[in-house]
Amino acid sequence: MFISCSLAFILFLGVLILASLSFGNRISSINFNEANNTMSMISEQIETNVDKSIESCLSQLNIVIQIIDNTDLNQEDYKSVLEKIGEQLLFEDVGFLLPSGDIIFKDKNYNIAQEKIAIEVIINKKSYIENIYFNKYGEKMVFAIPYLDGKYSDTISSIVGIVSVDEFKNYLVATAFNGTSTVAITDNDGNFVSKSGNQEFEKKNLLTSLRYALGDDLYYPVKEVFQNKESKTIDVNLCGVDTFLYFDFFNDAFDNNLNWHIIITIPVSEINKSTTEAFNLIVKSYSVLGFVVLIAVIVSMAIFFSKIGRASCRERV
């Protein structure tokens, strides 16, 4: 009986260990899927937030067009008119983009002829948004719509509004995963449009950063996901940290002209936290159960040896 109890106890412990490992792997798989689903929902929410922001900004720029079409305007009046218009809108500043690529604001002038936004708006006659750094003005999100067939369209190519990069970042904030997630928007070439979160990238371009961090062998499959505009989660190592990198394509209603990508990163350790906690809980539960079984085995052994002792005493009598 003693040997049988011992073997049964050892067998039971083996079953507990295998069950723990099985549960751990299953929970890990479940957590990864839940993380992927959560990142997908974050992406959809951010896309909705950004869309609403864009629509609001565009509607305000259209208001500017209505104002200037009903105003007697010459180039000497630009700055004074812009100052009055700016007071009525939510933009940090409003300006006129001229055919030369010059932007005239109420108190500053800049030339952005070499920026992509100028090409899209002046030449291609499309609305566009771009992150631009202005000397002595800082980094700004620039919204521009073409001014077509208007009263002053011979001299004004576009109406421009700017907001601070920090204000635009508010649309990218995600509180999931204890605030450890980073959300970024890039253009179709991988250039960062805006980013919110703690994930550091070595370069100003996502693709360049990934190539630098991963090396060519690991980089090209990731680049293919980006270029194919897939929604997919990939496990990579960024800046020495195992990271889940989620890609999604921004299906904008903005003349289908933005071609933005949404990128979300989450440390694998953050996702594994819940796995570890669940696994430890299982191990503790099984440890308690194993202890109970051990006590039962010891009691059985004590009863067994007690019976043997009594039997030996009776034989001696």
PDB file of C-alpha atoms in Angstrom, residues 106-252:
ATOM      1  CA  LYS A 106      -0.969  87.195 -40.242  1.00  0.00           C
ATOM      2  CA  ASP A 107       2.539  87.791 -38.853  1.00  0.00           C
ATOM      3  CA  LYS A 108       4.851  85.337 -40.701  1.00  0.00           C
ATOM      4  CA  ASN A 109       5.701  84.205 -44.234  1.00  0.00           C
ATOM      5  CA  TYR A 110       7.221  80.840 -45.224  1.00  0.00           C
ATOM      6  CA  ASN A 111       7.978  79.051 -48.463  1.00  0.00           C
ATOM      7  CA  ILE A 112       6.980  75.385 -48.643  1.00  0.00           C
ATOM      8  CA  ALA A 113       7.350  74.894 -52.408  1.00  0.00           C
ATOM      9  CA  GLN A 114       9.524  71.811 -51.810  1.00  0.00           C
ATOM     10  CA  GLU A 115       7.072  70.150 -49.415  1.00  0.00           C
ATOM     11  CA  LYS A 116       4.734  67.419 -50.590  1.00  0.00           C
ATOM     12  CA  ILE A 117       1.703  69.372 -49.431  1.00  0.00           C
ATOM     13  CA  ALA A 118       2.472  72.148 -51.934  1.00  0.00           C
ATOM     14  CA  ILE A 119       2.671  69.658 -54.798  1.00  0.00           C
ATOM     15  CA  GLU A 120      -0.597  67.964 -53.802  1.00  0.00           C
ATOM     16  CA  VAL A 121      -2.552  71.197 -53.309  1.00  0.00           C
ATOM     17  CA  ILE A 122      -1.091  73.580 -55.916  1.00  0.00           C
ATOM     18  CA  ILE A 123      -0.381  71.134 -58.741  1.00  0.00           C
ATOM     19  CA  ASN A 124      -2.716  68.173 -58.097  1.00  0.00           C
ATOM     20  CA  LYS A 125      -5.530  70.348 -56.707  1.00  0.00           C
ATOM     21  CA  LYS A 126      -6.132  68.004 -53.757  1.00  0.00           C
ATOM     22  CA  SER A 127      -6.629  68.564 -50.043  1.00  0.00           C
ATOM     23  CA  TYR A 128      -3.715  67.396 -47.944  1.00  0.00           C
ATOM     24  CA  ILE A 129      -2.259  67.257 -44.434  1.00  0.00           C
ATOM     25  CA  GLU A 130       1.416  67.245 -43.543  1.00  0.00           C
ATOM     26  CA  ASN A 131       3.677  67.593 -40.539  1.00  0.00           C
ATOM     27  CA  ILE A 132       6.021  70.516 -41.253  1.00  0.00           C
ATOM     28  CA  TYR A 133       8.716  72.170 -39.162  1.00  0.00           C
ATOM     29  CA  PHE A 134       8.680  75.954 -39.521  1.00  0.00           C
ATOM     30  CA  ASN A 135      11.791  77.861 -38.499  1.00  0.00           C
ATOM     31  CA  LYS A 136      11.081  79.898 -35.329  1.00  0.00           C
ATOM     32  CA  TYR A 137       7.534  78.523 -35.357  1.00  0.00           C
ATOM     33  CA  GLY A 138       8.075  74.888 -34.525  1.00  0.00           C
ATOM     34  CA  GLU A 139       6.589  71.625 -35.727  1.00  0.00           C
ATOM     35  CA  LYS A 140       2.993  71.974 -36.903  1.00  0.00           C
ATOM     36  CA  MET A 141       0.244  69.901 -38.469  1.00  0.00           C
ATOM     37  CA  VAL A 142      -0.686  71.746 -41.653  1.00  0.00           C
ATOM     38  CA  PHE A 143      -4.147  71.314 -43.195  1.00  0.00           C
ATOM     39  CA  ALA A 144      -4.654  72.650 -46.718  1.00  0.00           C
ATOM     40  CA  ILE A 145      -7.521  72.646 -49.201  1.00  0.00           C
ATOM     41  CA  PRO A 146      -7.314  73.929 -52.791  1.00  0.00           C
ATOM     42  CA  TYR A 147      -9.012  77.217 -53.540  1.00  0.00           C
ATOM     43  CA  LEU A 148     -10.629  76.469 -56.897  1.00  0.00           C
ATOM     44  CA  ASP A 149     -12.705  78.775 -59.115  1.00  0.00           C
ATOM     45  CA  GLY A 150     -12.936  81.338 -56.336  1.00  0.00           C
ATOM     46  CA  LYS A 151     -12.924  85.087 -56.506  1.00  0.00           C
ATOM     47  CA  TYR A 152      -9.146  85.221 -55.919  1.00  0.00           C
ATOM     48  CA  SER A 153      -8.036  81.816 -57.212  1.00  0.00           C
ATOM     49  CA  ASP A 154      -5.590  83.451 -59.645  1.00  0.00           C
ATOM     50  CA  THR A 155      -3.497  84.686 -56.728  1.00  0.00           C
ATOM     51  CA  ILE A 156      -4.390  82.253 -53.917  1.00  0.00           C
ATOM     52  CA  SER A 157      -3.939  78.513 -54.505  1.00  0.00           C
ATOM     53  CA  SER A 158      -4.990  77.169 -51.129  1.00  0.00           C
ATOM     54  CA  ILE A 159      -6.356  77.960 -47.697  1.00  0.00           C
ATOM     55  CA  VAL A 160      -4.118  76.641 -44.910  1.00  0.00           C
ATOM     56  CA  GLY A 161      -4.743  76.041 -41.218  1.00  0.00           C
ATOM     57  CA  ILE A 162      -2.248  74.841 -38.638  1.00  0.00           C
ATOM     58  CA  VAL A 163      -2.569  73.123 -35.264  1.00  0.00           C
ATOM     59  CA  SER A 164       0.151  72.151 -32.833  1.00  0.00           C
ATOM     60  CA  VAL A 165       1.596  68.659 -33.059  1.00  0.00           C
ATOM     61  CA  ASP A 166       0.778  68.122 -29.373  1.00  0.00           C
ATOM     62  CA  GLU A 167      -2.885  68.924 -29.973  1.00  0.00           C
ATOM     63  CA  PHE A 168      -3.041  66.428 -32.822  1.00  0.00           C
ATOM     64  CA  LYS A 169      -1.355  63.809 -30.624  1.00  0.00           C
ATOM     65  CA  ASN A 170      -4.364  63.902 -28.311  1.00  0.00           C
ATOM     66  CA  TYR A 171      -6.272  61.924 -30.928  1.00  0.00           C
ATOM     67  CA  LEU A 172      -3.684  59.132 -30.711  1.00  0.00           C
ATOM     68  CA  VAL A 173      -3.667  58.534 -26.963  1.00  0.00           C
ATOM     69  CA  ALA A 174      -4.553  54.970 -25.938  1.00  0.00           C
ATOM     70  CA  THR A 175      -4.897  53.875 -22.298  1.00  0.00           C
ATOM     71  CA  ALA A 176      -4.940  50.114 -22.967  1.00  0.00           C
ATOM     72  CA  PHE A 177      -2.150  47.904 -21.598  1.00  0.00           C
ATOM     73  CA  ASN A 178      -1.552  50.220 -18.637  1.00  0.00           C
ATOM     74  CA  GLY A 179      -0.624  53.095 -20.928  1.00  0.00           C
ATOM     75  CA  THR A 180       2.443  51.274 -22.308  1.00  0.00           C
ATOM     76  CA  SER A 181       1.212  51.287 -25.906  1.00  0.00           C
ATOM     77  CA  THR A 182       2.586  53.720 -28.470  1.00  0.00           C
ATOM     78  CA  VAL A 183       0.460  54.882 -31.395  1.00  0.00           C
ATOM     79  CA  ALA A 184       1.939  56.466 -34.507  1.00  0.00           C
ATOM     80  CA  ILE A 185       0.672  57.619 -37.874  1.00  0.00           C
ATOM     81  CA  THR A 186       2.976  57.499 -40.895  1.00  0.00           C
ATOM     82  CA  ASP A 187       2.529  58.448 -44.512  1.00  0.00           C
ATOM     83  CA  ASN A 188       2.785  55.918 -47.317  1.00  0.00           C
ATOM     84  CA  ASP A 189       6.575  56.309 -47.409  1.00  0.00           C
ATOM     85  CA  GLY A 190       6.899  55.581 -43.683  1.00  0.00           C
ATOM     86  CA  ASN A 191       7.547  59.178 -42.588  1.00  0.00           C
ATOM     87  CA  PHE A 192       6.076  59.885 -39.160  1.00  0.00           C
ATOM     88  CA  VAL A 193       3.088  62.221 -39.256  1.00  0.00           C
ATOM     89  CA  SER A 194       2.415  62.069 -35.515  1.00  0.00           C
ATOM     90  CA  LYS A 195       3.269  59.839 -32.571  1.00  0.00           C
ATOM     91  CA  SER A 196       1.992  59.438 -29.026  1.00  0.00           C
ATOM     92  CA  GLY A 197       3.674  57.179 -26.459  1.00  0.00           C
ATOM     93  CA  ASN A 198       7.086  56.146 -25.134  1.00  0.00           C
ATOM     94  CA  GLN A 199       8.341  53.876 -27.931  1.00  0.00           C
ATOM     95  CA  GLU A 200      11.540  55.351 -29.315  1.00  0.00           C
ATOM     96  CA  PHE A 201      12.419  55.070 -32.994  1.00  0.00           C
ATOM     97  CA  GLU A 202      15.973  55.664 -34.159  1.00  0.00           C
ATOM     98  CA  LYS A 203      14.979  57.632 -37.254  1.00  0.00           C
ATOM     99  CA  LYS A 204      12.210  59.987 -38.404  1.00  0.00           C
ATOM    100  CA  ASN A 205      10.992  57.314 -40.811  1.00  0.00           C
ATOM    101  CA  LEU A 206       9.357  54.082 -39.580  1.00  0.00           C
ATOM    102  CA  LEU A 207      10.788  51.888 -42.342  1.00  0.00           C
ATOM    103  CA  THR A 208      14.295  53.286 -41.891  1.00  0.00           C
ATOM    104  CA  SER A 209      13.988  52.775 -38.117  1.00  0.00           C
ATOM    105  CA  LEU A 210      12.838  49.171 -38.532  1.00  0.00           C
ATOM    106  CA  ARG A 211      15.626  48.371 -40.982  1.00  0.00           C
ATOM    107  CA  TYR A 212      18.141  49.881 -38.571  1.00  0.00           C
ATOM    108  CA  ALA A 213      16.718  47.910 -35.622  1.00  0.00           C
ATOM    109  CA  LEU A 214      15.992  44.561 -37.286  1.00  0.00           C
ATOM    110  CA  GLY A 215      18.578  44.113 -40.015  1.00  0.00           C
ATOM    111  CA  ASP A 216      17.728  43.243 -43.613  1.00  0.00           C
ATOM    112  CA  ASP A 217      16.649  39.612 -43.067  1.00  0.00           C
ATOM    113  CA  LEU A 218      13.957  40.512 -40.528  1.00  0.00           C
ATOM    114  CA  TYR A 219      13.149  43.894 -42.032  1.00  0.00           C
ATOM    115  CA  TYR A 220      11.958  42.911 -45.506  1.00  0.00           C
ATOM    116  CA  PRO A 221       9.029  40.681 -44.363  1.00  0.00           C
ATOM    117  CA  VAL A 222       7.876  43.547 -42.104  1.00  0.00           C
ATOM    118  CA  LYS A 223       8.225  46.052 -44.949  1.00  0.00           C
ATOM    119  CA  GLU A 224       6.080  43.777 -47.131  1.00  0.00           C
ATOM    120  CA  VAL A 225       3.280  43.880 -44.536  1.00  0.00           C
ATOM    121  CA  PHE A 226       3.485  47.681 -44.541  1.00  0.00           C
ATOM    122  CA  GLN A 227       3.514  48.019 -48.320  1.00  0.00           C
ATOM    123  CA  ASN A 228       0.642  45.540 -48.761  1.00  0.00           C
ATOM    124  CA  LYS A 229      -1.421  47.628 -46.309  1.00  0.00           C
ATOM    125  CA  GLU A 230      -2.174  44.569 -44.199  1.00  0.00           C
ATOM    126  CA  SER A 231      -3.656  44.544 -40.713  1.00  0.00           C
ATOM    127  CA  LYS A 232      -1.217  42.328 -38.842  1.00  0.00           C
ATOM    128  CA  THR A 233       0.682  41.916 -35.577  1.00  0.00           C
ATOM    129  CA  ILE A 234       4.381  41.008 -35.700  1.00  0.00           C
ATOM    130  CA  ASP A 235       6.738  40.138 -32.832  1.00  0.00           C
ATOM    131  CA  VAL A 236       9.968  42.154 -33.191  1.00  0.00           C
ATOM    132  CA  ASN A 237      12.790  43.468 -31.017  1.00  0.00           C
ATOM    133  CA  LEU A 238      12.917  47.264 -30.920  1.00  0.00           C
ATOM    134  CA  CYS A 239      15.682  49.034 -29.007  1.00  0.00           C
ATOM    135  CA  GLY A 240      16.385  45.836 -27.065  1.00  0.00           C
ATOM    136  CA  VAL A 241      12.743  45.303 -26.064  1.00  0.00           C
ATOM    137  CA  ASP A 242      10.572  42.459 -27.372  1.00  0.00           C
ATOM    138  CA  THR A 243       7.621  44.268 -28.891  1.00  0.00           C
ATOM    139  CA  PHE A 244       4.346  43.466 -30.598  1.00  0.00           C
ATOM    140  CA  LEU A 245       4.140  45.731 -33.658  1.00  0.00           C
ATOM    141  CA  TYR A 246       0.660  46.183 -35.101  1.00  0.00           C
ATOM    142  CA  PHE A 247       0.092  47.547 -38.610  1.00  0.00           C
ATOM    143  CA  ASP A 248      -3.141  48.938 -39.980  1.00  0.00           C
ATOM    144  CA  PHE A 249      -3.976  51.067 -43.016  1.00  0.00           C
ATOM    145  CA  PHE A 250      -5.863  54.314 -42.501  1.00  0.00           C
ATOM    146  CA  ASN A 251      -8.976  54.029 -44.678  1.00  0.00           C
ATOM    147  CA  ASP A 252      -9.565  57.750 -44.846  1.00  0.00           C
TER     148      ASP A 252
END
